CSV table of C-alpha atoms in Angstrom, one decimal:
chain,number,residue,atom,x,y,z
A,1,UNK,CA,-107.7,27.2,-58.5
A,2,UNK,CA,-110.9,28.5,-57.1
A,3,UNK,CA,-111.2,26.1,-54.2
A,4,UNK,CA,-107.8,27.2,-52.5
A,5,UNK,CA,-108.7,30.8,-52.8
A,6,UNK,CA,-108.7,30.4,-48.7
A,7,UNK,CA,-105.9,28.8,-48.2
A,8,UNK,CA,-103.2,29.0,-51.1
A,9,UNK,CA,-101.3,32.4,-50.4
A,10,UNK,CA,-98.8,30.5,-47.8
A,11,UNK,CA,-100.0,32.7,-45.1
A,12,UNK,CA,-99.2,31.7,-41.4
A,13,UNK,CA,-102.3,30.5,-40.3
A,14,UNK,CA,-103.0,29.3,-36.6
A,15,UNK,CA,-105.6,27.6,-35.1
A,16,UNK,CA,-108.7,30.0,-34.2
A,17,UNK,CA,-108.8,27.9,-30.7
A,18,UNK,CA,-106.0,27.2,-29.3
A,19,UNK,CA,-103.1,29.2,-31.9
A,20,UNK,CA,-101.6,26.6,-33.1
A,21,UNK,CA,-100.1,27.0,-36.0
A,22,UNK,CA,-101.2,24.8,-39.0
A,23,UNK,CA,-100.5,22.9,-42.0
A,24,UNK,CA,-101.7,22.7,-45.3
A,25,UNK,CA,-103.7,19.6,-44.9
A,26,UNK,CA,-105.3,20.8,-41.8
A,27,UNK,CA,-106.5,23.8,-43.8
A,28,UNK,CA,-107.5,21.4,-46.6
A,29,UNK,CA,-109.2,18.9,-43.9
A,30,UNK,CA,-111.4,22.0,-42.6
A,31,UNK,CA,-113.1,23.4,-46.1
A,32,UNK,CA,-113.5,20.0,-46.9
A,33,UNK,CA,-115.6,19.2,-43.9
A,34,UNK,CA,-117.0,22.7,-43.2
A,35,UNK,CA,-117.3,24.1,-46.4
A,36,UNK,CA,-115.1,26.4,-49.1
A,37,UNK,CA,-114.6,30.3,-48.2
A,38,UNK,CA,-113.6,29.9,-44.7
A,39,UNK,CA,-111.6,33.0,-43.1
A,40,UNK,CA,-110.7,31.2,-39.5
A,41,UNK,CA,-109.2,27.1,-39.2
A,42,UNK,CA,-109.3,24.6,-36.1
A,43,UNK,CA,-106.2,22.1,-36.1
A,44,UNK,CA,-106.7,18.8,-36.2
A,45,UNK,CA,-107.2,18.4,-32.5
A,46,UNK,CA,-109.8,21.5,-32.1
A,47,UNK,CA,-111.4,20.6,-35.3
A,48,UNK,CA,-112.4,16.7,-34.2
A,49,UNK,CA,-113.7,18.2,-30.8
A,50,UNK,CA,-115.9,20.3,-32.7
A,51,UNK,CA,-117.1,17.8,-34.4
A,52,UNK,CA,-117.6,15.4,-31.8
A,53,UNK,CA,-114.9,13.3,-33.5
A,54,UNK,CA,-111.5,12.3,-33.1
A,55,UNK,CA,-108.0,13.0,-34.2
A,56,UNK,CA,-107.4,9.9,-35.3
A,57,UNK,CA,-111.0,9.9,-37.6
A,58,UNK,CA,-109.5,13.2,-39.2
A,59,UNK,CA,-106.3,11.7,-39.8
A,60,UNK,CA,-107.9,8.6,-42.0
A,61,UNK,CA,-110.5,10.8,-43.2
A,62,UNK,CA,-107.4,12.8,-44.8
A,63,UNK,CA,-105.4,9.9,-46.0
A,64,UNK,CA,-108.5,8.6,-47.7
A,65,UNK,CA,-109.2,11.8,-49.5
A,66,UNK,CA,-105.4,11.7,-50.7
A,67,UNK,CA,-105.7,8.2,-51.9
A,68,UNK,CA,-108.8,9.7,-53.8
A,69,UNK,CA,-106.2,12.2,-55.4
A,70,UNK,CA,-108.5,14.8,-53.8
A,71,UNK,CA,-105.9,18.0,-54.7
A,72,UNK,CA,-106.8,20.0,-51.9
A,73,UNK,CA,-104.5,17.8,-50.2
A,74,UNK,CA,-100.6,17.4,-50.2
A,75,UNK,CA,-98.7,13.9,-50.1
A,76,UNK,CA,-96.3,13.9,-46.9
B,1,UNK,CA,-123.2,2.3,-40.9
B,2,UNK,CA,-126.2,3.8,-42.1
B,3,UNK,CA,-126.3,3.2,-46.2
B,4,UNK,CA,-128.5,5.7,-47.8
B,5,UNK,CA,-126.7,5.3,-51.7
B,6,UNK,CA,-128.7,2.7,-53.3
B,7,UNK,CA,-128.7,4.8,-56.7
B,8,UNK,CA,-125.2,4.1,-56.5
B,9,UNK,CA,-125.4,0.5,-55.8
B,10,UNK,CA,-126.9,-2.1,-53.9
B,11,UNK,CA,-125.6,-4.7,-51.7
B,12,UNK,CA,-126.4,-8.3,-53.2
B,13,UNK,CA,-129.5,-9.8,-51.3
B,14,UNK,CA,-129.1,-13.4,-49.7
B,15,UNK,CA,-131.4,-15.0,-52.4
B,16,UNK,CA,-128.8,-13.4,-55.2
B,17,UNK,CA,-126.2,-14.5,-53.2
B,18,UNK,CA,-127.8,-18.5,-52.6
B,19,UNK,CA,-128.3,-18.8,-56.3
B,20,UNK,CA,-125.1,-17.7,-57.6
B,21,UNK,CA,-122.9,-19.4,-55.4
B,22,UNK,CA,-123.2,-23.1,-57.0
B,23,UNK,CA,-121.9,-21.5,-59.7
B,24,UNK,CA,-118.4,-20.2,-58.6
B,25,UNK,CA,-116.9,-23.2,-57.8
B,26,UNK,CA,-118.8,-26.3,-58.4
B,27,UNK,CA,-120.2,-25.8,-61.4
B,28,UNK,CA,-118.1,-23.8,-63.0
B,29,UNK,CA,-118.8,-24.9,-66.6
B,30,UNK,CA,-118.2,-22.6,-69.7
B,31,UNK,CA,-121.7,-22.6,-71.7
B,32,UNK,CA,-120.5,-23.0,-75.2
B,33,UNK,CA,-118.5,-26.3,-74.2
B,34,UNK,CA,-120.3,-29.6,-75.1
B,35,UNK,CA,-120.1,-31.7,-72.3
B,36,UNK,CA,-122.2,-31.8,-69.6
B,37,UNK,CA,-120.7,-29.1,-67.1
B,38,UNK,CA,-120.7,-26.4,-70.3
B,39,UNK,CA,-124.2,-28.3,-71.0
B,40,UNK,CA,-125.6,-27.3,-67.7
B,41,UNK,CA,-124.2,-24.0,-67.9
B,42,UNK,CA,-126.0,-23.4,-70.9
B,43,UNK,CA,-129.2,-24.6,-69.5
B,44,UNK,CA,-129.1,-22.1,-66.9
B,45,UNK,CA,-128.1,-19.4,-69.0
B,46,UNK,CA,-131.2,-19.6,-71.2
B,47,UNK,CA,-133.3,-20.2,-67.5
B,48,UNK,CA,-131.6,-17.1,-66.8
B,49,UNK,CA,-132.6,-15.0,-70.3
B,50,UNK,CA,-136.3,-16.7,-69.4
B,51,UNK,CA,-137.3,-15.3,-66.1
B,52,UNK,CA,-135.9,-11.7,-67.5
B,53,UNK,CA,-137.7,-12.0,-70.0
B,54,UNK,CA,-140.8,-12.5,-68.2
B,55,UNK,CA,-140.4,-10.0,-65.9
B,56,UNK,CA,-139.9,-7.2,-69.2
B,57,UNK,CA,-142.6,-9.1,-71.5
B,58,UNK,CA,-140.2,-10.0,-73.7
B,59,UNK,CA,-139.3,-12.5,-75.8
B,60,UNK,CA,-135.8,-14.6,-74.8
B,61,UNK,CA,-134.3,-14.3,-77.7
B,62,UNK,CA,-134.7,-10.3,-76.9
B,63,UNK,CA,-132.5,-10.3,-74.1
B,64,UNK,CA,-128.8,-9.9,-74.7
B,65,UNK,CA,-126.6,-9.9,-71.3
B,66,UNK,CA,-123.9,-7.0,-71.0
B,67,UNK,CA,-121.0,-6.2,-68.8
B,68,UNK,CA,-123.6,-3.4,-67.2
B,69,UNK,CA,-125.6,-0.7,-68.2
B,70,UNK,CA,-122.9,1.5,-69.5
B,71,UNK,CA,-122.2,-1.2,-72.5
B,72,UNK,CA,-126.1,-0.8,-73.5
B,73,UNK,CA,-126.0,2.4,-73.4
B,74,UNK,CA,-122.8,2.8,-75.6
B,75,UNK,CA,-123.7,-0.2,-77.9
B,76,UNK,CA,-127.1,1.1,-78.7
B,77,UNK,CA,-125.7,5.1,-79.2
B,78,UNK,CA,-122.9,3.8,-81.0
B,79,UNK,CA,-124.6,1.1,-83.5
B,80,UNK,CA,-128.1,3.5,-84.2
B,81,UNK,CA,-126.7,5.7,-86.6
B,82,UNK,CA,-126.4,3.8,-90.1
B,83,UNK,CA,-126.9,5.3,-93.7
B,84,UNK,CA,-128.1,8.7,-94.3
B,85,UNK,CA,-130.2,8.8,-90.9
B,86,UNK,CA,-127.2,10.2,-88.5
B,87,UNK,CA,-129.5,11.9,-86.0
B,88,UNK,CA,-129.8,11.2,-82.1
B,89,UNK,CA,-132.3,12.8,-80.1
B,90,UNK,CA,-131.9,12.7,-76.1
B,91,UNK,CA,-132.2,14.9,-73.2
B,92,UNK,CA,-129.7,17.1,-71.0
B,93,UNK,CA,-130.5,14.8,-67.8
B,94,UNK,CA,-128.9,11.3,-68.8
B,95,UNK,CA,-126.3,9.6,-67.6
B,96,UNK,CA,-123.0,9.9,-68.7
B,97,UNK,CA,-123.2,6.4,-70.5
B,98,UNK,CA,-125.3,8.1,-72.8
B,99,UNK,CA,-123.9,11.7,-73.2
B,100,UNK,CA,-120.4,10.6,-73.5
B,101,UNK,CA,-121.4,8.5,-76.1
B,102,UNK,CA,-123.3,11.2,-78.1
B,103,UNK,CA,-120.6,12.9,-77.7
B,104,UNK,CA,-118.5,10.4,-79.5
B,105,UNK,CA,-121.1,9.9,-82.1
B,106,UNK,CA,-121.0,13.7,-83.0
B,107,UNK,CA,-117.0,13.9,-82.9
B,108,UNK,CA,-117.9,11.1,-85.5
B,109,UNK,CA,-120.0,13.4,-87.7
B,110,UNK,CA,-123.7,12.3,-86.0
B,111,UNK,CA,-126.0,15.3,-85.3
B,112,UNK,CA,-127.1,15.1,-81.7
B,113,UNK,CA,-130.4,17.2,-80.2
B,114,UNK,CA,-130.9,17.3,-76.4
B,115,UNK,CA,-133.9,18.1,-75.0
B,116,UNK,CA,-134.6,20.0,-72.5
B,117,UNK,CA,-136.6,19.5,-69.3
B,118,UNK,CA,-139.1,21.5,-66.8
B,119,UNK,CA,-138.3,22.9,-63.6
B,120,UNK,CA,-139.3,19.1,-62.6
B,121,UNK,CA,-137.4,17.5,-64.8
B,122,UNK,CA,-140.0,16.3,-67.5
B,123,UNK,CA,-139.4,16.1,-70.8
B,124,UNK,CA,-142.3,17.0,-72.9
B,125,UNK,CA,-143.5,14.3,-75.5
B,126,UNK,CA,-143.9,17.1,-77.7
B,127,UNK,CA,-140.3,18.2,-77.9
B,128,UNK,CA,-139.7,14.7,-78.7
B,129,UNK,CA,-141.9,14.6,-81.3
B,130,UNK,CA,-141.0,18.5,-82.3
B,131,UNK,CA,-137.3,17.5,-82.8
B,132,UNK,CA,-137.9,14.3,-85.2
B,133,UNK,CA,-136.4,14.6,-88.3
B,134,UNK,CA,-136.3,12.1,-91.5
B,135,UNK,CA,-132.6,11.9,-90.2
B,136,UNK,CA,-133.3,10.7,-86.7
B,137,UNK,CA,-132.0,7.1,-86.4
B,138,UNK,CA,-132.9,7.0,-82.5
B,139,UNK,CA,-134.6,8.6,-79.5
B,140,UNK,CA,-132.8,7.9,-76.1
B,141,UNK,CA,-134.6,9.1,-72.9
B,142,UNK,CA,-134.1,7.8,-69.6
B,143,UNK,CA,-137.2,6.3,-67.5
B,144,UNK,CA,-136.4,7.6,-64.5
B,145,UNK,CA,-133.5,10.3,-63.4
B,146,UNK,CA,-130.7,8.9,-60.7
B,147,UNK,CA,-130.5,12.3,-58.8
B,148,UNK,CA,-133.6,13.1,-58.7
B,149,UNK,CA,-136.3,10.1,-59.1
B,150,UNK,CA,-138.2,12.3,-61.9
B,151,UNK,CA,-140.5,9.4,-63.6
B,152,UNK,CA,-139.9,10.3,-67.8
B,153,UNK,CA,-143.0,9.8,-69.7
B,154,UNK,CA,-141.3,7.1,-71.7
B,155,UNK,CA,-144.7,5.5,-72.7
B,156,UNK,CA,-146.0,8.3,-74.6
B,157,UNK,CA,-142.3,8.7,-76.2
B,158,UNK,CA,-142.3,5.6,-77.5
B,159,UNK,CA,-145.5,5.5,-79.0
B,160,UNK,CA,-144.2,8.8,-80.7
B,161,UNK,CA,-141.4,7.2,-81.9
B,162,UNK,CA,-143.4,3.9,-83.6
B,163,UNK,CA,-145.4,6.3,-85.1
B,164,UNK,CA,-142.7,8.1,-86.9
B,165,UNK,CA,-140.9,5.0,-87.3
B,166,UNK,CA,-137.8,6.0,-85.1
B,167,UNK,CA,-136.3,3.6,-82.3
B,168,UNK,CA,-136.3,4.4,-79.1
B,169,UNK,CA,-133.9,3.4,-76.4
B,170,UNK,CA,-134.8,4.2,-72.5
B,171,UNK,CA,-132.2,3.8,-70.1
B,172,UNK,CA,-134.0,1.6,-67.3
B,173,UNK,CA,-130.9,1.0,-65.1
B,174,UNK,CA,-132.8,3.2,-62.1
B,175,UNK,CA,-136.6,2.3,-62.7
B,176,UNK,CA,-136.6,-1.0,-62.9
B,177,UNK,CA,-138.0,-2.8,-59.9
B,178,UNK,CA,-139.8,0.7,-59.1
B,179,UNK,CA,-141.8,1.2,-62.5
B,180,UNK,CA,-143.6,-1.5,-64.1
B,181,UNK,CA,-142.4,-2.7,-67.8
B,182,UNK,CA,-143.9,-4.2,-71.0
B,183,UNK,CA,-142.1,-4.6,-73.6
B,184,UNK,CA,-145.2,-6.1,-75.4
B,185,UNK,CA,-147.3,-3.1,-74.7
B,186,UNK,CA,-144.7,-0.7,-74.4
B,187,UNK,CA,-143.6,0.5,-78.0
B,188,UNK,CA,-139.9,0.3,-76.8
B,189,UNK,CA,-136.9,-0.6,-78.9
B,190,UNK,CA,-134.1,-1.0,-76.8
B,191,UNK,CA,-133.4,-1.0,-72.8
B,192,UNK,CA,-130.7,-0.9,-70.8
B,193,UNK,CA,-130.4,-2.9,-67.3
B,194,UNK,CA,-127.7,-3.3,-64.6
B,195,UNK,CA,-127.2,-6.2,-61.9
B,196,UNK,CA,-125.6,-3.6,-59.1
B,197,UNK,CA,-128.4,-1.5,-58.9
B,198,UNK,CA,-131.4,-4.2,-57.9
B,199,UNK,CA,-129.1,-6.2,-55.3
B,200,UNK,CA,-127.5,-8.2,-57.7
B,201,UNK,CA,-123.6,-8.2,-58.7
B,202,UNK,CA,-122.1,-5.9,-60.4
B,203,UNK,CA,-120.4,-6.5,-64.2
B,204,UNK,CA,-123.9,-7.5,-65.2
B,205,UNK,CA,-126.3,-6.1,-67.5
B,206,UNK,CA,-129.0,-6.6,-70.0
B,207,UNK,CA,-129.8,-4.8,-73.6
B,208,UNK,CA,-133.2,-5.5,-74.6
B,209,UNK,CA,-133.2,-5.1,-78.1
B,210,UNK,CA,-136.7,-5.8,-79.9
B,211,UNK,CA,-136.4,-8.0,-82.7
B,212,UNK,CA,-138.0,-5.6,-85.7
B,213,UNK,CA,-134.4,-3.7,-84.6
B,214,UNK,CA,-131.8,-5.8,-84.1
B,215,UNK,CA,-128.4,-3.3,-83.4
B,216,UNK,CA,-125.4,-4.8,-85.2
B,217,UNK,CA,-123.2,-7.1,-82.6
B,218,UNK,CA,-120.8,-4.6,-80.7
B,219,UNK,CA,-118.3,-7.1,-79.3
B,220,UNK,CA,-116.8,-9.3,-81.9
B,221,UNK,CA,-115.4,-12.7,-81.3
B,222,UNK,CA,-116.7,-16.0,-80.4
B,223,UNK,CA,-120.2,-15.7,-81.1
B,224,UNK,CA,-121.6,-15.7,-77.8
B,225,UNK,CA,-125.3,-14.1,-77.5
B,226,UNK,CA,-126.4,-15.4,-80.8
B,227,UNK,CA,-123.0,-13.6,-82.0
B,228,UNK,CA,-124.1,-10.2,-81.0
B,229,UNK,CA,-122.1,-9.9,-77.8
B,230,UNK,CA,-119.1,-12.2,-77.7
B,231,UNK,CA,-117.6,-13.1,-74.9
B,232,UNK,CA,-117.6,-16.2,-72.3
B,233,UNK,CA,-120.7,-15.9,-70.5
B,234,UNK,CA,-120.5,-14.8,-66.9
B,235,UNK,CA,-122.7,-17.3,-65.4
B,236,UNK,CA,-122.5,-16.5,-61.6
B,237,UNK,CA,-123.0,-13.1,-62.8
B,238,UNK,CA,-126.6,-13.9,-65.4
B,239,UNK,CA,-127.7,-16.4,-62.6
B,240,UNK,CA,-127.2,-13.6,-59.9
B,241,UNK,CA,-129.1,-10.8,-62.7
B,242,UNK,CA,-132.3,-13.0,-63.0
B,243,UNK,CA,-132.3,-13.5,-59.2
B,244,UNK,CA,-132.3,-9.7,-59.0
B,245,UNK,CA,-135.0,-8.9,-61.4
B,246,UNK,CA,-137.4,-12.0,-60.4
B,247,UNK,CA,-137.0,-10.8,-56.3
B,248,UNK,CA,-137.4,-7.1,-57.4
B,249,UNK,CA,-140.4,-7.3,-59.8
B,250,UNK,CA,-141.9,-9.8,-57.3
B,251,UNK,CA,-141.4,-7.1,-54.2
B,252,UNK,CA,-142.0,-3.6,-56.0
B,253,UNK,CA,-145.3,-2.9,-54.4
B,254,UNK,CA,-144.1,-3.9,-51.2
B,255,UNK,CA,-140.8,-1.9,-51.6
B,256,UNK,CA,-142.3,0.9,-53.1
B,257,UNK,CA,-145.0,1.4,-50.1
B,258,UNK,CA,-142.2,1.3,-47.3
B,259,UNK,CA,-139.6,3.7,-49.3
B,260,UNK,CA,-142.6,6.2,-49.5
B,261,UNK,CA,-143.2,5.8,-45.4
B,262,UNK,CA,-139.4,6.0,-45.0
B,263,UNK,CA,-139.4,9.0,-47.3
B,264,UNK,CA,-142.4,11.2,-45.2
B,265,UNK,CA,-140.7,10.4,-42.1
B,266,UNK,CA,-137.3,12.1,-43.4
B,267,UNK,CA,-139.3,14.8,-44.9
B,268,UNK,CA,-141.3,15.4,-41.4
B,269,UNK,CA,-138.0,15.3,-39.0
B,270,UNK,CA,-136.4,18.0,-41.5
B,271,UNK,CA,-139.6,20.1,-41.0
B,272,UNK,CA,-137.8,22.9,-38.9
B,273,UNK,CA,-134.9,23.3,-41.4
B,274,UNK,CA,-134.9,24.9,-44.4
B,275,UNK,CA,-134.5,23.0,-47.5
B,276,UNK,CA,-135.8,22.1,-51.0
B,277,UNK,CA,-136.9,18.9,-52.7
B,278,UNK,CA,-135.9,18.8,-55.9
B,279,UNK,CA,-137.7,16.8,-59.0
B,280,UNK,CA,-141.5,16.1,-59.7
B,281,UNK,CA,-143.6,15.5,-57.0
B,282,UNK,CA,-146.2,13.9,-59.0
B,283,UNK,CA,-144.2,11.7,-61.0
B,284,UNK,CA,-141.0,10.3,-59.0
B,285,UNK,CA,-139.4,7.7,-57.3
B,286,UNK,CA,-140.2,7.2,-53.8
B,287,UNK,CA,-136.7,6.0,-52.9
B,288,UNK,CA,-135.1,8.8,-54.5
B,289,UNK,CA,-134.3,12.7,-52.5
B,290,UNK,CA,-132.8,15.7,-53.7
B,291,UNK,CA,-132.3,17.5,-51.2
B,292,UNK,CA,-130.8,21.2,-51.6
B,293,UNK,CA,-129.8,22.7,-48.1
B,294,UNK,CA,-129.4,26.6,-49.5
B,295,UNK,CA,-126.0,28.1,-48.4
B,296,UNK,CA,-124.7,24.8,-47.2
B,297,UNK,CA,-121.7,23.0,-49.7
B,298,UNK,CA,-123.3,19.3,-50.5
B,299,UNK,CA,-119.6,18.1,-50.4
B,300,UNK,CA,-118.8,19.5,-47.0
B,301,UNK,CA,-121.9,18.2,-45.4
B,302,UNK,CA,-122.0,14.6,-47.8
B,303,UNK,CA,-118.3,14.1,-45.6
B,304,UNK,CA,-120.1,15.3,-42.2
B,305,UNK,CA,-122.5,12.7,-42.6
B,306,UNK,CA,-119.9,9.9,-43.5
B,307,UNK,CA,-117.9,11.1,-40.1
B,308,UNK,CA,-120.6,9.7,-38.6
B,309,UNK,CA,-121.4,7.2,-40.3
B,310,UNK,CA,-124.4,8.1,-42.4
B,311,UNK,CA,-123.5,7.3,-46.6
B,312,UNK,CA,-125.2,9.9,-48.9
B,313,UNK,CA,-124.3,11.4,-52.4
B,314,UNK,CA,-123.4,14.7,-54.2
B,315,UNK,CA,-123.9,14.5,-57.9
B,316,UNK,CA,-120.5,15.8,-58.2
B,317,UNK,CA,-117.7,13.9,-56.4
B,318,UNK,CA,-114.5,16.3,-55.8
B,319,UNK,CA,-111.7,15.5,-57.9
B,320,UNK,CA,-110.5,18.9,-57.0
B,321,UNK,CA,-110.8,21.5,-59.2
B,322,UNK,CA,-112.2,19.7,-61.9
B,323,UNK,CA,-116.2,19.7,-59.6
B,324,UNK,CA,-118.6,21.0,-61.1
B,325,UNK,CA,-122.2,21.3,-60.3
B,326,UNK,CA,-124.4,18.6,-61.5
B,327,UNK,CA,-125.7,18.8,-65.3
B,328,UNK,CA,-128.9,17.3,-64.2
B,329,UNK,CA,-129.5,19.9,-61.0
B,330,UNK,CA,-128.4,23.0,-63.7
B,331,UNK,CA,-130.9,21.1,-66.8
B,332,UNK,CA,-133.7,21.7,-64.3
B,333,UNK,CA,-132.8,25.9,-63.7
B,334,UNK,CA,-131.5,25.2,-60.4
B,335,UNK,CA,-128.4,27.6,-60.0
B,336,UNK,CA,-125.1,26.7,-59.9
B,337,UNK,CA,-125.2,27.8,-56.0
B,338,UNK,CA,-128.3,25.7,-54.9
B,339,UNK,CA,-126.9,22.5,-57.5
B,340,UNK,CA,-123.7,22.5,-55.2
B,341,UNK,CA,-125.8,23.0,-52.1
B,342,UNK,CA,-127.7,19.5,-52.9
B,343,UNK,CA,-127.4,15.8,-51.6
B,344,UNK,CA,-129.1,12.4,-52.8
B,345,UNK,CA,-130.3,9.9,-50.4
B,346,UNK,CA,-131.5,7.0,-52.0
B,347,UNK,CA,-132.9,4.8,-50.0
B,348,UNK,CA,-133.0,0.7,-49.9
B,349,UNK,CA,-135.5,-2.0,-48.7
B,350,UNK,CA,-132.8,-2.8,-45.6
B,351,UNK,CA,-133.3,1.0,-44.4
B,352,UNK,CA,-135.5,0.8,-41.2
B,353,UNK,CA,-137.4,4.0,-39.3
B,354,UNK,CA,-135.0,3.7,-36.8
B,355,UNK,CA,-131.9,5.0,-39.5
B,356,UNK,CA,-134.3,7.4,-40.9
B,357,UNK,CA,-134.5,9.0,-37.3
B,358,UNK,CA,-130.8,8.7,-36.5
B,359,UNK,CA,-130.5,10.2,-40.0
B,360,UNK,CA,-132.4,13.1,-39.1
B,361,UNK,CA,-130.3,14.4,-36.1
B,362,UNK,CA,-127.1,13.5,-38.0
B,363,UNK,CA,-127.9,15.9,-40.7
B,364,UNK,CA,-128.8,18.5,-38.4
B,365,UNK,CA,-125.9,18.4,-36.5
B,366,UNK,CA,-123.9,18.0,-39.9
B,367,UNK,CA,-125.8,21.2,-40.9
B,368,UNK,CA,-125.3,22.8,-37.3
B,369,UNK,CA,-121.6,22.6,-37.6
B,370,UNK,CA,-121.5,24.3,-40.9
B,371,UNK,CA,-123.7,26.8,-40.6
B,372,UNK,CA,-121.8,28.0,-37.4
B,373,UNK,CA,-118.7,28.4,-39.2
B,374,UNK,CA,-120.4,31.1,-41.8
């Protein structure tokens, strides 16, 4: 599927701040927020203090979008 | 919360709200009973079918009340066709009430023509008129578009239409309250209302159907709506509809004026970002923006916006891989790029300057954000 072309070859991938390494809905939670195509990922944490945000925002904002049956997501 | 989605829907105002509410619990009454409670029900109901009426220059006995606009739509695509005249004419911009039923009318053997539009979104009277055929059983265009506010010169269609003879249906569900109607000067057949979108409840509509083209009844049963809509009547529902229409066609002048201020302001705090409007400048809504931010995903920055609190609209809502750009964006030769590149703000008579400017620095920190990550 075109929109996971960033993020569906199971490739480690760690957070561009601090190197975390990162999950599939982290990955999903960033190109839905910042856009498709991305090469480089924030974790959860990095990502809401780019954005001014916070973890726990992210965290609803990506339980939402799975209750949506958005499938850039994974169920837990 | 900052709601910016009224083509979506509308929150029900407090008069809606005052004149429904006597009838959710205390009177209660089912209109085709024959005792006084089902007697006062029915009383209000035809109250109800009056004031709409007014407000569209109809007659009452015109006015049919539907679950919403999406049963107009399909009951007037789906009952036109009739003997050897099995031909539809509408345009690549409607809603999905109306192609999905086209589509079901040509899976059905119908032939189907759909115009096309400018780079504003116009159709042109002409192709309308181009496109008739001794076949056509109806013309369906839409008065005004929900993505982009593009006015439809529905007018002049009709008055095509009586002069070939051929019905036509406009899907009013957007204009009304922000375009004036008369169905007595007007040469319109058919027209399709819903409560949600003028700050009334949702699971109501109205068919206008003129009486020189009465559409077979699309719901059988009880008899309801001189038997051409059966059903139990939803009174809160018609009581909160007439509300809606008499508050909206009372304030449009009013409403329209400060969407237009609200509208310049958004455009002026935008004025050092790149952007395009899409849709007519000379014929649109005032409450309706189409905003295409070049390079930037609609979706990503649509879910910005709602992190902060700010509700705005893509055209196309992501059910994964199944988004696709909008039909009405790509109608109107914007590329699929730019279509997915493009939010709706729609705005209501609740919106103050105040959201408009906190509105402005949310989308350019929403736009900041993404842009840095490119």
């Amino acid at each position: 599927m075109v929109w996971l072309k960033s993020i569906d070859n199971n490739e480690l991938r760690r957070c561009k701040i601090c190197e975390k390494e990162l999950e599939h809905n982290e990955l999903a939670i960033n190109e839905k927020l910042l856009g498709r195509g991305l090469v480089s990922f924030y974790c959860l944490d990095c990502l809401a203090d780019y954005l001014d945000s916070t973890r726990e925002d992210l965290e609803r904002m990506t339980q939402e979008f799975i209750l949506e049956g958005c499938l850039r997501f994974r169920k837990n | 919360m900052i709601y910016l989605d009224h083509c979506a829907t509308t929150p029900i105002s407090a008069t809606v709200k005052n004149a429904m509410e006597p009838y959710l619990q205390k009177q209660f009454g089912n209109a085709s009973t024959l005792y006084r409670l089902g007697i006062e029900a029915k009383v209000v109901l035809e109250e109800s079918r009056n004031v709409i009426a007014s407000a569209l220059g109809a007659d009452p006995e015109e006015i049919f009340f539907t679950s919403g606009g999406t049963e107009g739509d399909n009951w007037v695509i789906k009952s036109a066709c009739h003997h050897n005249k099995n031909h539809i004419i509408t345009t690549a911009i409607e809603h999905s009430a109306i192609l999905s039923s086209c589509k079901f009318m040509e899976e059905h053997g119908a032939k189907v023509t759909y115009l096309e539009v400018d780079n504003y979104g116009r159709i042109d009277p002409q192709s309308v008129l181009n496109a008739i055929t001794p076949q056509t059983a109806l013309v369906s265009v839409m008065a005004m578009n929900n993505e982009t506010g593009t006015i439809e010169p529905i007018t002049e269609i009709a008055e095509i239409c009586d002069r070939y003879q051929v019905p036509f249906h406009t899907d009013a569900v957007q204009a009304m309250g922000n375009v004036p109607f008369d169905m007595k000067k007007q040469k319109i057949s058919y027209l399709t209302l819903s409560g949600h979108k003028l700050y009334g409840p949702k699971g109501i509509g109205v068919l206008y159907m003129n009486r020189r083209h009465l559409l077979p009844p699309f719901i059988h049963g009880g008899g309801q709506e001189s038997t051409f809509r059966s059903g139990t009547e939803n009174i809160p529902a018609i009581v909160g509809m007439s509300a809606a229409v008499s508050e909206i066609t009372e304030k449009m002048n009013q409403r329209n004026e400060h969407f237009k201020k609200l509208r310049e302001a958004l455009l002026f705090g935008l004025n050092d970002v790149p952007f395009i409007v899409n849709g007519c400048s000379f014929a649109c809504a005032p409450h309706i923006l189409s905003l295409t931010f070049p390079g930037v995903e609609g979706e990503a920055l649509l879910h910005l916006l709602d992190l902060k609190g700010v509700c705005v609209s893509t055209s196309a809502a992501c059910h994964g891989s199944d988004e696709q750009p909008s039909h009405v964006l790509l109608a109107m030769g914007i590329s699929p790029a730019n279509a997915k590149s493009t939010i709706r703000i729609s705005f209501g008579e609740e919106n103050t300057m105040e959201e408009i400017g906190k509105t402005i620095e949310v989308l350019k920190y929403g736009l900041a954000k993404i842009h840095r990550q490119q």
